[in-house]
Short mmCIF file of C-alpha atoms in Angstrom, two decimals:
data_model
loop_
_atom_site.label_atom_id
_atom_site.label_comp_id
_atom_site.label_asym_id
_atom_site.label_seq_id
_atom_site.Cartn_x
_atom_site.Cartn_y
_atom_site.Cartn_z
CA UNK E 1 242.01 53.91 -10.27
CA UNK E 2 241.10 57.36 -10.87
CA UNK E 3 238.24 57.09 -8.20
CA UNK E 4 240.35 55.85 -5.68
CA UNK E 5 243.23 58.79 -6.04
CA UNK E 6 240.38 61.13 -5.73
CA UNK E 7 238.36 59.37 -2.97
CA UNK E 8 242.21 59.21 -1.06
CA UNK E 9 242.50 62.97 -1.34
CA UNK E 10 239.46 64.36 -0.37
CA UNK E 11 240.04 61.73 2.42
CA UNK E 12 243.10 63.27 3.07
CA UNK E 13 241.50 66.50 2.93
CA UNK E 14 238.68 66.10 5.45
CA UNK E 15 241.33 64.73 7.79
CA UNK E 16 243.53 67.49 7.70
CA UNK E 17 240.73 69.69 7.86
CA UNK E 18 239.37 67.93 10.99
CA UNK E 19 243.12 67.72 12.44
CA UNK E 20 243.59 71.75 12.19
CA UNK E 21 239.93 72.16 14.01
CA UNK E 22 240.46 70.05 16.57
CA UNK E 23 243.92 71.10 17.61
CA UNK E 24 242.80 74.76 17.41
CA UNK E 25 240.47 74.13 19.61
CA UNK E 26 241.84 72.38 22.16
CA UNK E 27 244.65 75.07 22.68
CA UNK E 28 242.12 77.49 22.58
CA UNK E 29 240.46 76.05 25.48
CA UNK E 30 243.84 75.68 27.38
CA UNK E 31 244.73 78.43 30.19
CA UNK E 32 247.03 81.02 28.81
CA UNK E 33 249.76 80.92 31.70
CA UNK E 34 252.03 84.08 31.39
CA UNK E 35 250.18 85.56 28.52
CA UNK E 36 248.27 89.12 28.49
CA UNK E 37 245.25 87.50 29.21
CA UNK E 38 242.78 90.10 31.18
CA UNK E 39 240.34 88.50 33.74
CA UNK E 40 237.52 87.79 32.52
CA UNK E 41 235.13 89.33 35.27
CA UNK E 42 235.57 90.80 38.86
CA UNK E 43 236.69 88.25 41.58
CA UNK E 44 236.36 88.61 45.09
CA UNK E 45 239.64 87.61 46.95
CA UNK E 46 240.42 87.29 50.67
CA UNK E 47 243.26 88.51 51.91
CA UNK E 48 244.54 88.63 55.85
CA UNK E 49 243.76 92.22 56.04
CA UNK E 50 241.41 92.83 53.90
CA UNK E 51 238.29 91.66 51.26
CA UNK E 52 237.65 93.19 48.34
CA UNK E 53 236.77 92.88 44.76
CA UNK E 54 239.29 92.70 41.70
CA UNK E 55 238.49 94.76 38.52
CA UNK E 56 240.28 93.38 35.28
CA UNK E 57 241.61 96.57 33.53
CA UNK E 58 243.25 96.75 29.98
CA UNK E 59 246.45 95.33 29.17
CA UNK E 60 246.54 93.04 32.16
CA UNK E 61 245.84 95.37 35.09
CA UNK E 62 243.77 95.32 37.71
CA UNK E 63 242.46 97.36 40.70
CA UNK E 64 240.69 97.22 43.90
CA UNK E 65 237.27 97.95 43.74
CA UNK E 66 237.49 99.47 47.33
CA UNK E 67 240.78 100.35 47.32
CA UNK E 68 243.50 102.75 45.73
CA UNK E 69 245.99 99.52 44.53
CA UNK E 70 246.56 98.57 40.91
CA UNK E 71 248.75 95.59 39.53
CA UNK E 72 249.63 93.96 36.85
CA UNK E 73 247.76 89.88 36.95
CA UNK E 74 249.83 87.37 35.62
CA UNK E 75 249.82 83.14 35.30
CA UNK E 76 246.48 82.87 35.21
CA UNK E 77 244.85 79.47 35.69
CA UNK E 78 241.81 78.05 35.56
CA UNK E 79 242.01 78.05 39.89
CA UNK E 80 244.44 80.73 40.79
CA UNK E 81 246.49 83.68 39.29
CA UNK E 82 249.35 86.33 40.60
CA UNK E 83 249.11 90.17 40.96
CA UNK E 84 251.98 91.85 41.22
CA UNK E 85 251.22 95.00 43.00
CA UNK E 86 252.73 98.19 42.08
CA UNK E 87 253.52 98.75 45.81
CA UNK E 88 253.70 95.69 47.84
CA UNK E 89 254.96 92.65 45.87
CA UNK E 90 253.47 89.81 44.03
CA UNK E 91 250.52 87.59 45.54
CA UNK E 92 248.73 84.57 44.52
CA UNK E 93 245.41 83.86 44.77
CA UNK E 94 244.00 80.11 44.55
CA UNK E 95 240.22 79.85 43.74
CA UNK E 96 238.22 77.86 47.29
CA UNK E 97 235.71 76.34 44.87
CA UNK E 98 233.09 76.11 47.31
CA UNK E 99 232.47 79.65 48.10
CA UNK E 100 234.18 81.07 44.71
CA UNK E 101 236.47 83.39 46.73
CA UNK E 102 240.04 83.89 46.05
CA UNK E 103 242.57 83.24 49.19
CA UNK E 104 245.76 84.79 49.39
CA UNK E 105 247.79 81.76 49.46
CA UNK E 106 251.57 83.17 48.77
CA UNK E 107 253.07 86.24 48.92
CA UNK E 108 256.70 87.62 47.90
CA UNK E 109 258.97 90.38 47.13
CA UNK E 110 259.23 91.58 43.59
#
């Protein structure tokens, strides 16, 4: 009887154990909408006016390679995230998956 309390709670052990791993995991590996999450790397996005490369910055910020405007990225996804420019409103940018450029697909006041 002994044996088989013992073999039930290192059973119960290993499956906690492999419950905890898992699960940390998985939301590890999950997008981190809204958080302060930088970019990972420069993107190149498309806009009507212009093309240009984004540079992640700390705390969330970002800048135009070739340009003077910063903002603040936010709701990132795994296809498309939002800057919110310091002077001209928030814009989102969806990933075209075929040439790996971001297009401007919305824009709107802050």
């Amino acid at each position: 009887m002994k044996k088989f309390l013992l073999f039930l709670v290192v059973l119960g052990g290993l499956t906690a154990g492999v419950a905890y791993y898992s699960n940390n995991a998985l939301f590890s590996s999950l997008p981190k909408i809204g958080s302060a999450v930088n970019l990972a790397s420069e993107v190149t996005v498309q806009h009507p006016n212009w093309k240009d490369t984004i540079v992640p910055l700390e705390g969330n910020r970002a800048r135009r390679k070739n340009g003077t405007d910063h903002g603040q990225i936010q709701n990132i996804t795994p296809t498309s995230f939002e800057i919110v420019w310091d002077r001209w409103g928030i814009e989102t940018y969806t990933l075209n998956p075929e040439t790996k450029v971001y297009h401007l697909t919305a824009k709107r006041a802050k």
